[in-house]
CSV table of C-alpha atoms in Angstrom, one decimal:
chain,number,residue,atom,x,y,z
T,1,MET,CA,197.0,80.0,36.1
T,2,ALA,CA,198.8,78.2,33.4
T,3,ALA,CA,200.0,75.5,35.8
T,4,THR,CA,196.4,75.0,37.1
T,5,THR,CA,195.1,74.7,33.5
T,6,GLU,CA,197.8,72.1,32.8
T,7,SER,CA,196.8,70.2,36.0
T,8,VAL,CA,193.2,70.2,35.1
T,9,LYS,CA,194.1,69.0,31.6
T,10,ALA,CA,196.2,66.2,33.1
T,11,ASP,CA,193.3,65.1,35.3
T,12,ALA,CA,190.9,65.1,32.4
T,13,ALA,CA,193.4,63.0,30.4
T,14,GLU,CA,194.1,60.6,33.2
T,15,ALA,CA,192.8,57.1,32.7
T,16,PRO,CA,189.6,56.4,34.7
T,17,LEU,CA,189.9,54.4,37.9
T,18,LEU,CA,187.4,51.9,36.6
T,19,ASN,CA,187.4,51.3,32.8
T,20,LYS,CA,183.7,50.6,32.4
T,21,ARG,CA,184.1,49.7,28.8
T,22,ASN,CA,186.5,46.9,29.7
T,23,LEU,CA,184.1,45.7,32.4
T,24,VAL,CA,181.1,45.6,30.1
T,25,PHE,CA,183.3,43.9,27.4
T,26,ALA,CA,184.5,41.3,29.8
T,27,VAL,CA,181.0,40.2,30.8
T,28,ALA,CA,179.6,40.6,27.2
T,29,ILE,CA,182.3,38.5,25.5
T,30,TYR,CA,181.5,35.4,27.6
T,31,CYS,CA,177.7,35.9,27.3
T,32,VAL,CA,177.8,36.3,23.5
T,33,PHE,CA,180.3,33.5,23.0
T,34,TYR,CA,178.4,31.1,25.1
T,35,ALA,CA,175.1,32.1,23.5
T,36,TRP,CA,176.6,31.1,20.2
T,37,VAL,CA,177.9,27.8,21.7
T,38,ARG,CA,174.5,27.0,23.1
T,39,TRP,CA,173.0,27.7,19.7
T,40,TYR,CA,175.6,25.3,18.2
T,41,GLU,CA,174.7,22.6,20.7
T,42,GLY,CA,171.0,23.0,20.0
T,43,VAL,CA,171.4,22.7,16.3
T,44,TYR,CA,174.2,20.0,16.0
T,45,GLY,CA,173.6,18.1,19.3
T,46,TRP,CA,170.6,16.3,17.9
T,47,SER,CA,171.4,16.4,14.2
T,48,ALA,CA,175.0,15.2,14.4
T,49,GLY,CA,175.8,14.3,18.0
T,50,LEU,CA,174.0,11.1,18.8
T,51,ASP,CA,176.3,8.5,17.2
T,52,SER,CA,180.0,8.9,17.6
T,53,PHE,CA,180.7,6.5,14.7
T,54,ALA,CA,178.8,8.6,12.2
T,55,PRO,CA,180.8,10.8,9.8
T,56,GLU,CA,178.8,13.9,10.7
T,57,PHE,CA,179.9,13.4,14.4
T,58,GLU,CA,183.5,13.8,13.2
T,59,THR,CA,182.6,16.8,11.2
T,60,TYR,CA,180.7,18.8,13.7
T,61,TRP,CA,181.9,17.6,17.1
T,62,MET,CA,185.4,16.1,16.9
T,63,ASN,CA,186.6,18.9,14.7
T,64,PHE,CA,185.1,21.3,17.2
T,65,LEU,CA,187.1,19.6,19.9
T,66,TYR,CA,190.4,19.8,17.9
T,67,ILE,CA,189.9,23.4,17.1
T,68,GLU,CA,189.1,24.4,20.7
T,69,PHE,CA,192.2,22.5,22.0
T,70,VAL,CA,194.4,24.6,19.7
T,71,LEU,CA,192.7,27.8,20.5
T,72,GLU,CA,192.8,27.2,24.3
T,73,VAL,CA,196.5,26.4,24.4
T,74,SER,CA,197.2,29.4,22.1
T,75,THR,CA,195.0,31.8,24.2
T,76,ALA,CA,196.5,30.7,27.5
T,77,GLY,CA,200.0,31.0,26.1
T,78,ILE,CA,199.5,34.4,24.6
T,79,LEU,CA,197.4,35.9,27.5
T,80,TRP,CA,199.4,34.6,30.4
T,81,GLY,CA,202.6,35.3,28.5
T,82,TYR,CA,201.5,38.9,27.8
T,83,ILE,CA,200.6,39.5,31.4
T,84,TRP,CA,203.9,38.1,32.6
T,85,LYS,CA,206.0,39.8,30.0
T,86,THR,CA,204.5,43.3,30.7
T,87,ARG,CA,204.7,42.9,34.5
T,88,ASP,CA,205.6,45.9,36.6
T,89,ARG,CA,209.2,45.4,37.9
T,90,LYS,CA,208.8,48.3,40.3
T,91,VAL,CA,205.4,47.4,41.7
T,92,MET,CA,206.2,48.5,45.2
T,93,SER,CA,206.8,52.1,44.2
T,94,ILE,CA,203.5,52.9,42.4
T,95,THR,CA,201.3,55.8,43.7
T,96,PRO,CA,198.2,55.0,45.8
T,97,ARG,CA,196.0,56.2,43.0
T,98,GLU,CA,197.7,53.9,40.5
T,99,GLU,CA,197.3,51.0,43.0
T,100,LEU,CA,193.6,51.8,43.3
T,101,ARG,CA,193.3,51.8,39.5
T,102,ARG,CA,195.0,48.4,39.4
T,103,HIS,CA,192.6,47.1,42.0
T,104,PHE,CA,189.7,48.1,39.8
T,105,THR,CA,191.3,46.3,36.8
T,106,HIS,CA,191.9,43.3,39.0
T,107,TRP,CA,188.2,43.3,39.9
T,108,ILE,CA,187.4,43.3,36.2
T,109,TRP,CA,189.4,40.1,36.0
T,110,LEU,CA,187.6,38.7,39.0
T,111,VAL,CA,184.2,39.6,37.5
T,112,ALA,CA,185.3,37.9,34.3
T,113,TYR,CA,186.4,34.8,36.3
T,114,SER,CA,183.0,34.7,38.1
T,115,VAL,CA,181.1,34.8,34.8
T,116,ALA,CA,183.4,32.0,33.4
T,117,ILE,CA,183.0,30.0,36.6
T,118,TYR,CA,179.2,30.4,36.3
T,119,PHE,CA,179.1,29.1,32.8
T,120,GLY,CA,181.5,26.3,33.4
T,121,ALA,CA,180.5,25.0,36.9
T,122,SER,CA,176.8,25.8,36.8
T,123,TYR,CA,175.4,26.2,33.3
T,124,PHE,CA,177.2,23.6,31.2
T,125,THR,CA,177.7,21.1,34.1
T,126,GLU,CA,174.1,20.8,35.0
T,127,GLN,CA,173.3,20.7,31.3
T,128,ASP,CA,175.5,17.6,31.0
T,129,GLY,CA,173.1,15.9,33.5
T,130,THR,CA,170.1,16.3,31.3
T,131,TRP,CA,171.9,15.4,28.1
T,132,HIS,CA,173.4,12.2,29.4
T,133,GLN,CA,170.2,11.1,31.1
T,134,THR,CA,168.5,11.5,27.7
T,135,ILE,CA,171.2,10.4,25.3
T,136,VAL,CA,173.2,7.4,26.4
T,137,ARG,CA,176.9,8.0,25.6
T,138,ASP,CA,178.9,5.9,23.2
T,139,THR,CA,182.1,8.0,23.6
T,140,ASP,CA,183.9,10.1,26.1
T,141,PHE,CA,183.7,13.0,23.7
T,142,THR,CA,179.9,13.6,23.6
T,143,PRO,CA,178.5,16.9,22.5
T,144,SER,CA,177.9,17.8,26.1
T,145,HIS,CA,181.5,16.9,27.1
T,146,VAL,CA,183.1,18.7,24.1
T,147,ILE,CA,181.6,21.9,25.5
T,148,GLU,CA,181.6,21.4,29.2
T,149,PHE,CA,184.9,19.7,30.0
T,150,TYR,CA,187.0,20.8,27.1
T,151,LEU,CA,185.7,24.3,26.5
T,152,SER,CA,184.0,25.9,29.5
T,153,TYR,CA,186.4,24.5,32.1
T,154,PRO,CA,189.6,25.5,30.2
T,155,VAL,CA,188.0,29.0,29.7
T,156,TYR,CA,187.6,29.6,33.4
T,157,ILE,CA,191.0,28.1,34.1
T,158,ILE,CA,192.6,30.6,31.6
T,159,THR,CA,190.6,33.4,33.1
T,160,GLY,CA,191.4,32.5,36.7
T,161,GLY,CA,195.1,32.1,35.9
T,162,ALA,CA,195.1,35.5,34.2
T,163,SER,CA,193.4,37.1,37.2
T,164,LEU,CA,195.9,35.5,39.6
T,165,LEU,CA,198.8,36.5,37.4
T,166,TYR,CA,197.6,40.1,37.1
T,167,ALA,CA,197.4,40.4,40.9
T,168,LYS,CA,200.8,38.8,41.4
T,169,THR,CA,202.5,41.0,38.8
T,170,ARG,CA,200.9,44.4,39.4
T,171,LEU,CA,199.5,44.8,42.9
T,172,PRO,CA,201.7,45.5,45.9
T,173,THR,CA,199.2,43.6,48.1
T,174,TYR,CA,200.2,40.3,46.6
T,175,GLN,CA,204.0,40.7,46.6
T,176,ASN,CA,204.7,39.1,50.0
T,177,GLY,CA,204.3,35.4,49.1
T,178,MET,CA,201.4,33.7,47.4
T,179,SER,CA,197.8,34.1,48.7
T,180,LEU,CA,196.7,30.7,50.0
T,181,GLN,CA,193.0,31.2,49.1
T,182,TYR,CA,193.7,32.8,45.8
T,183,MET,CA,195.6,29.6,44.9
T,184,VAL,CA,192.7,27.5,46.2
T,185,ALA,CA,190.2,29.6,44.2
T,186,VAL,CA,192.1,29.1,41.0
T,187,VAL,CA,193.9,25.8,41.4
T,188,GLY,CA,190.9,24.0,43.0
T,189,PRO,CA,188.5,24.6,40.1
T,190,PHE,CA,191.4,23.9,37.7
T,191,MET,CA,191.7,20.4,39.3
T,192,ILE,CA,188.1,19.7,38.1
T,193,LEU,CA,189.6,19.3,34.7
T,194,PRO,CA,192.1,16.5,35.6
T,195,ASN,CA,189.3,14.9,37.6
T,196,VAL,CA,187.6,14.4,34.2
T,197,GLY,CA,190.1,11.5,33.9
T,198,LEU,CA,188.5,9.7,36.8
T,199,ASN,CA,185.0,10.5,35.5
T,200,GLU,CA,185.7,9.1,32.1
T,201,TRP,CA,187.5,6.1,33.5
T,202,GLY,CA,184.6,5.3,35.7
T,203,HIS,CA,182.0,5.8,33.1
T,204,THR,CA,184.0,3.6,30.7
T,205,PHE,CA,184.5,0.8,33.2
T,206,TRP,CA,181.4,0.8,35.4
T,207,PHE,CA,178.4,2.4,33.8
T,208,MET,CA,177.6,4.4,30.7
T,209,GLU,CA,174.3,5.8,32.0
T,210,GLU,CA,174.2,9.1,33.9
T,211,LEU,CA,173.3,9.3,37.6
T,212,PHE,CA,174.4,12.7,38.8
T,213,VAL,CA,174.6,11.8,42.5
T,214,ALA,CA,176.8,8.7,41.9
T,215,PRO,CA,179.9,8.7,44.1
T,216,LEU,CA,182.0,8.6,40.9
T,217,HIS,CA,181.3,12.4,40.7
T,218,TYR,CA,182.4,13.3,44.2
T,219,GLY,CA,185.8,14.4,42.9
T,220,PHE,CA,184.1,17.3,41.1
T,221,VAL,CA,182.3,18.2,44.3
T,222,PHE,CA,185.5,18.3,46.3
T,223,PHE,CA,187.2,20.6,43.9
T,224,GLY,CA,184.0,22.7,43.5
T,225,TRP,CA,184.3,23.6,47.1
T,226,ALA,CA,187.5,25.4,46.3
T,227,ALA,CA,185.4,28.2,44.7
T,228,LEU,CA,184.9,29.3,48.3
T,229,GLY,CA,188.5,30.5,48.2
T,230,ALA,CA,187.0,33.6,46.6
T,231,LEU,CA,186.0,34.5,50.2
T,232,GLY,CA,189.6,34.8,51.1
T,233,VAL,CA,190.4,36.9,48.0
T,234,LEU,CA,187.4,39.1,49.0
T,235,ASN,CA,188.9,39.6,52.5
T,236,ILE,CA,192.4,40.4,51.2
T,237,GLU,CA,190.9,42.9,48.7
T,238,CYS,CA,188.7,44.5,51.3
T,239,GLN,CA,191.7,45.0,53.6
T,240,ALA,CA,193.8,46.5,50.8
T,241,ILE,CA,191.1,48.8,49.4
T,242,ALA,CA,190.1,49.9,53.0
T,243,LYS,CA,193.8,50.8,53.6
T,244,LEU,CA,193.8,53.0,50.5
T,245,LEU,CA,190.5,54.8,51.2
T,246,LYS,CA,190.6,54.8,55.0
T,247,LYS,CA,192.0,58.3,55.4
T,248,ASP,CA,189.5,59.8,53.0
T,249,LEU,CA,186.5,58.0,54.3
T,250,ALA,CA,187.2,58.7,58.0
O,1,MET,CA,204.6,54.7,47.6
O,2,SER,CA,204.2,57.7,49.8
O,3,ALA,CA,202.0,57.4,52.8
O,4,SER,CA,201.1,61.1,52.5
O,5,GLN,CA,199.6,60.7,49.1
O,6,SER,CA,195.9,59.9,48.7
O,7,ALA,CA,194.4,57.4,46.3
O,8,VAL,CA,191.4,59.6,45.7
O,9,ARG,CA,190.8,63.3,45.1
O,10,SER,CA,188.0,63.9,47.6
O,11,ARG,CA,185.8,62.3,50.2
O,12,ALA,CA,183.0,62.2,47.6
O,13,GLU,CA,185.2,60.2,45.2
O,14,ALA,CA,186.2,57.9,48.1
O,15,VAL,CA,182.6,57.2,48.8
O,16,LYS,CA,181.9,56.6,45.1
O,17,VAL,CA,184.9,54.2,44.8
O,18,SER,CA,183.7,52.3,47.8
O,19,ARG,CA,180.2,51.9,46.5
O,20,THR,CA,181.5,50.8,43.1
O,21,PHE,CA,183.6,48.1,44.8
O,22,ASP,CA,180.5,47.0,46.7
O,23,TRP,CA,178.8,46.3,43.4
O,24,LEU,CA,181.8,44.6,41.8
O,25,ILE,CA,182.2,42.4,44.9
O,26,LEU,CA,178.5,41.5,45.2
O,27,PHE,CA,178.4,40.5,41.5
O,28,THR,CA,181.6,38.4,41.7
O,29,LEU,CA,180.7,36.8,44.9
O,30,PHE,CA,177.2,35.9,43.7
O,31,PHE,CA,178.5,34.1,40.6
O,32,VAL,CA,181.5,32.4,42.1
O,33,ILE,CA,179.5,31.1,45.0
O,34,LEU,CA,176.8,30.1,42.6
O,35,GLY,CA,179.3,28.1,40.6
O,36,GLY,CA,180.8,26.3,43.5
O,37,TYR,CA,177.4,25.7,45.3
O,38,HIS,CA,175.7,24.5,42.2
O,39,VAL,CA,178.4,22.0,41.2
O,40,HIS,CA,178.4,20.7,44.8
O,41,PHE,CA,174.6,20.5,45.0
O,42,MET,CA,173.9,19.0,41.6
O,43,LEU,CA,176.4,16.1,42.3
O,44,THR,CA,175.3,15.3,45.8
O,45,GLY,CA,171.6,15.9,45.7
O,46,GLY,CA,170.9,16.8,42.1
O,47,ASP,CA,168.8,13.9,40.9
O,48,TRP,CA,166.4,14.5,43.8
O,49,ASP,CA,166.2,18.1,42.7
O,50,PHE,CA,165.9,17.5,38.9
O,51,TRP,CA,162.9,15.4,38.6
O,52,THR,CA,159.5,15.4,40.3
O,53,ASP,CA,159.4,11.6,40.5
O,54,TRP,CA,162.5,11.7,42.7
O,55,LYS,CA,160.8,14.2,45.0
O,56,ASP,CA,159.5,11.6,47.4
O,57,ARG,CA,158.6,11.8,51.1
O,58,ARG,CA,161.8,10.2,52.3
O,59,LEU,CA,165.1,10.7,50.5
O,60,TRP,CA,164.3,14.1,48.9
O,61,VAL,CA,163.3,15.4,52.3
O,62,THR,CA,166.3,13.9,54.0
O,63,VAL,CA,169.1,14.5,51.6
O,64,LEU,CA,168.6,18.0,50.1
O,65,PRO,CA,168.7,20.1,53.3
O,66,ILE,CA,171.8,18.2,54.5
O,67,VAL,CA,173.7,18.9,51.3
O,68,GLY,CA,172.1,22.3,50.9
O,69,ILE,CA,173.1,23.9,54.2
O,70,THR,CA,176.8,23.7,53.4
O,71,PHE,CA,177.5,26.8,51.3
O,72,PRO,CA,175.0,29.0,53.2
O,73,ALA,CA,176.9,28.2,56.4
O,74,ALA,CA,180.3,28.9,54.8
O,75,VAL,CA,179.2,32.2,53.3
O,76,GLN,CA,177.6,33.3,56.5
O,77,SER,CA,180.8,32.7,58.4
O,78,VAL,CA,182.5,35.4,56.3
O,79,LEU,CA,179.7,37.8,55.5
O,80,TRP,CA,178.4,38.0,59.0
O,81,TRP,CA,181.4,37.4,61.1
O,82,ARG,CA,183.7,39.8,59.1
O,83,TYR,CA,181.3,42.4,57.6
O,84,ARG,CA,178.0,42.1,59.7
O,85,LEU,CA,176.1,41.5,56.5
O,86,PRO,CA,173.0,39.4,57.5
O,87,PHE,CA,172.3,37.8,54.1
O,88,GLY,CA,175.0,35.2,53.5
O,89,ALA,CA,172.5,32.2,53.4
O,90,VAL,CA,170.0,34.1,51.2
O,91,VAL,CA,172.7,35.2,48.7
O,92,ALA,CA,174.0,31.6,48.4
O,93,VAL,CA,170.5,30.1,48.0
O,94,LEU,CA,169.5,32.8,45.5
O,95,GLY,CA,172.6,32.0,43.5
O,96,LEU,CA,171.8,28.3,43.5
O,97,LEU,CA,168.2,29.0,42.4
O,98,PHE,CA,169.3,31.4,39.7
O,99,GLY,CA,171.7,28.8,38.3
O,100,GLU,CA,169.1,26.0,38.5
O,101,TRP,CA,166.2,28.0,36.9
O,102,VAL,CA,168.3,29.1,34.0
O,103,ASN,CA,169.4,25.6,33.5
O,104,ARG,CA,166.1,23.9,33.8
O,105,TYR,CA,164.6,26.4,31.3
O,106,PHE,CA,167.3,26.6,28.7
O,107,ASN,CA,168.7,23.1,28.9
O,108,PHE,CA,166.3,20.6,30.5
O,109,TRP,CA,163.4,22.2,28.6
O,110,GLY,CA,165.3,24.0,25.8
O,111,TRP,CA,167.7,21.2,24.8
O,112,THR,CA,166.2,17.9,25.9
O,113,TYR,CA,162.5,18.9,26.0
O,114,PHE,CA,161.5,17.9,29.5
O,115,PRO,CA,158.5,20.1,30.6
O,116,VAL,CA,159.4,22.6,33.2
O,117,ASN,CA,156.7,21.3,35.6
O,118,PHE,CA,158.7,18.0,35.7
O,119,VAL,CA,162.2,19.6,36.3
O,120,PHE,CA,161.7,22.7,38.5
O,121,PRO,CA,164.2,23.1,41.4
O,122,SER,CA,163.4,22.7,45.1
O,123,ASN,CA,162.8,25.8,47.2
O,124,PHE,CA,165.3,26.6,49.9
O,125,MET,CA,164.4,30.2,50.6
O,126,PRO,CA,162.4,29.7,53.9
O,127,GLY,CA,165.3,27.8,55.5
O,128,ALA,CA,167.8,30.4,54.2
O,129,ILE,CA,165.8,33.3,55.6
O,130,VAL,CA,165.5,31.5,59.0
O,131,LEU,CA,169.3,30.9,59.1
O,132,ASP,CA,170.0,34.6,58.4
O,133,VAL,CA,167.4,36.0,60.8
O,134,ILE,CA,168.5,33.7,63.6
O,135,LEU,CA,172.2,34.7,63.1
O,136,MET,CA,171.3,38.4,62.9
O,137,LEU,CA,169.2,38.4,66.0
O,138,SER,CA,171.3,36.1,68.1
O,139,ASN,CA,174.8,36.9,66.8
O,140,SER,CA,175.5,33.3,67.9
O,141,MET,CA,177.0,30.7,65.6
O,142,GLN,CA,175.9,27.9,68.0
O,143,LEU,CA,172.3,29.1,68.2
O,144,THR,CA,172.2,29.5,64.4
O,145,ALA,CA,173.6,26.0,64.0
O,146,VAL,CA,171.2,24.4,66.4
O,147,LEU,CA,168.0,26.3,65.8
O,148,GLY,CA,168.7,27.4,62.2
O,149,GLY,CA,170.1,24.0,61.2
O,150,LEU,CA,167.1,22.2,62.6
O,151,GLY,CA,164.7,24.8,61.0
O,152,TYR,CA,166.5,24.4,57.7
O,153,GLY,CA,165.7,20.7,57.7
O,154,LEU,CA,162.2,21.0,59.1
O,155,LEU,CA,161.1,23.8,56.9
O,156,PHE,CA,162.2,22.2,53.6
O,157,TYR,CA,159.1,20.0,53.1
O,158,PRO,CA,156.5,22.6,54.1
O,159,GLY,CA,158.4,25.2,52.0
O,160,ASN,CA,158.0,22.9,49.0
O,161,TRP,CA,154.6,21.5,49.7
O,162,PRO,CA,152.5,24.1,47.9
O,163,ILE,CA,154.7,23.5,44.8
O,164,ILE,CA,154.8,19.7,44.8
O,165,ALA,CA,151.4,18.9,46.3
O,166,PRO,CA,149.5,19.0,42.9
O,167,LEU,CA,151.9,16.4,41.6
O,168,HIS,CA,151.4,14.1,44.6
O,169,VAL,CA,147.7,13.5,44.1
O,170,PRO,CA,146.9,9.9,43.3
O,171,VAL,CA,145.9,8.7,39.9
O,172,GLU,CA,144.9,5.4,38.5
O,173,TYR,CA,146.6,4.5,35.3
O,174,ASN,CA,146.1,1.2,33.5
O,175,GLY,CA,144.8,-0.3,36.7
O,176,MET,CA,147.8,0.9,38.7
O,177,MET,CA,147.7,3.5,41.5
O,178,MET,CA,150.4,6.1,41.4
O,179,THR,CA,151.1,9.8,41.8
O,180,LEU,CA,151.0,12.3,39.0
O,181,ALA,CA,154.8,12.8,39.5
O,182,ASP,CA,155.3,9.0,39.0
O,183,LEU,CA,153.2,9.3,35.8
O,184,GLN,CA,155.4,12.1,34.5
O,185,GLY,CA,158.4,9.9,35.2
O,186,TYR,CA,157.0,7.0,33.2
O,187,HIS,CA,156.4,9.2,30.2
O,188,TYR,CA,159.8,10.7,30.3
O,189,VAL,CA,162.2,7.8,30.8
O,190,ARG,CA,165.7,8.7,31.7
O,191,THR,CA,168.8,6.8,32.8
O,192,GLY,CA,167.9,8.1,36.2
O,193,THR,CA,164.3,6.9,36.2
O,194,PRO,CA,163.8,5.8,39.9
O,195,GLU,CA,162.4,2.4,39.0
O,196,TYR,CA,165.4,1.7,36.8
O,197,ILE,CA,167.9,2.4,39.6
O,198,ARG,CA,165.6,0.8,42.3
O,199,MET,CA,165.4,3.8,44.6
O,200,VAL,CA,161.7,4.1,45.0
O,201,GLU,CA,160.3,4.2,48.6
O,202,LYS,CA,162.6,1.5,49.9
O,203,GLY,CA,163.3,1.0,53.5
O,204,THR,CA,161.1,0.6,56.6
O,205,LEU,CA,160.1,4.2,57.1
O,206,ARG,CA,156.8,3.1,55.5
O,207,THR,CA,156.1,1.6,58.9
O,208,PHE,CA,155.3,5.2,60.1
O,209,GLY,CA,152.6,5.4,57.5
O,210,LYS,CA,151.7,9.0,57.0
O,211,ASP,CA,154.6,10.2,59.1
O,212,VAL,CA,157.4,9.5,56.6
O,213,ALA,CA,157.9,13.1,55.7
O,214,PRO,CA,158.0,14.6,59.3
O,215,VAL,CA,160.4,11.9,60.5
O,216,SER,CA,162.7,12.4,57.5
O,217,ALA,CA,162.6,16.2,58.0
O,218,PHE,CA,163.5,15.8,61.6
O,219,PHE,CA,166.4,13.6,60.9
O,220,SER,CA,167.5,15.9,58.1
O,221,GLY,CA,167.4,18.8,60.5
O,222,PHE,CA,169.5,16.9,63.0
O,223,VAL,CA,172.2,16.2,60.5
O,224,SER,CA,171.9,19.8,59.1
O,225,ILE,CA,173.0,21.0,62.6
O,226,ILE,CA,176.2,19.0,62.4
O,227,ILE,CA,176.8,20.0,58.8
O,228,TYR,CA,176.3,23.7,59.7
O,229,PHE,CA,179.0,23.5,62.4
O,230,LEU,CA,181.4,21.8,60.0
O,231,TRP,CA,180.8,24.2,57.1
O,232,HIS,CA,181.0,27.2,59.4
O,233,PHE,CA,184.6,26.3,60.0
O,234,PHE,CA,185.2,25.4,56.4
O,235,GLY,CA,184.0,28.9,55.5
O,236,LYS,CA,186.3,30.5,58.1
O,237,TRP,CA,189.3,28.6,56.6
O,238,PHE,CA,188.3,29.6,53.1
O,239,GLY,CA,188.1,33.2,54.3
O,240,SER,CA,191.7,33.2,55.5
O,241,THR,CA,194.0,36.0,54.3
O,242,ALA,CA,197.1,34.0,54.8
O,243,PHE,CA,200.0,34.1,52.4
O,244,THR,CA,202.5,31.3,51.8
O,245,GLN,CA,206.1,32.5,52.0
O,246,SER,CA,208.6,31.3,49.4
O,247,THR,CA,211.5,29.5,50.9
């Protein structure tokens, strides 16, 4: 009887398979942060972002850029470093239940990555189209670019890297080599950031106006395709989870 | 780990876990596909989709289905061929439309003040439904490519006609004949204003008179067939579960 009571207590004290609080937090943090960013754009885009030679541009946009650079490098270093430092060195000997729990945590990372990708590749990228077709640029660091290229892209790169690192350091599924499509899904969208170099070079040398379908932008398109690598990750995960649940679902 | 141990305590928990994963997967897939599809679409067909004065009878009708059938074909190649889920094309297109509508409202209207009836996105739903239904009924990639791809191109213009028609009525303005969509464009000058980049109704398709849109749609459907084949195999490659081995 006492043993049973202890067992029930242990079950009740056990961490849940899916930490819903973390899941909600992961989605909410991006939404709240980007809502604030969008408010900042709305207020200071028009009032301080039209002329890059104006002192207020330096105050509100260049300083924003410098601060985000520092924060992004720090966040990537701390987050990736933490995940690597706390890695499981006996990952192949965890219990099936613990493995299932880690798959859930991995999916919280993937959910976060999907939200980060949405804001970076969809929301702030198309936003750039309307801003630059309205305000002709006089710098590479326009209000739109300060947010799109140098904030939203690094944010999804950091999130994607963290997700990949989590899978690699904590899940038995990913111990036999490196998943090709996981790399594609993370490294491909990452390559959009270096491709900014081509974009800025072309806009500086050829034309300052915006035409979204111009061939100059096709590098972004090519690397955007890499998001489809998520299909490969989905297949790997479905196989792994099915293996864990197969006996009980039969 | 021990093979005899179970990851769950009961069958009921296993079912619950499975359903929870379904929702997590659907959410993640929706937004990742949305991101990739949207960046692809806005940079290959975007200007035709952003502005009503770009939505002409020729290039809009020709270009958008061709660049738009890509991700639906790729997503179908995994969702149907691995999981028998008959909504790959619809999920991809719904994602694209979600991303576009949010953007057109909050940014095109909310930040740069273009009216929504100048910047609403094109409608791909009829083509996506046809792609999914043909694949589900035929279970054939080839038939879906040929019939579905052709349908995707042909249905685009009729699928958008009720939306765009009011803006294609002729108006006379300062002695010039134009459409309402043109007039919107003249009032909202952009770096992508069609006259500025000289992309208005050029070419000899005018020779066909009233048949510009059907000819464009038919050509678009033809190319969409080829693109479907190509992207089906892209999708298969992206769905690979291969691991690279360290040397």
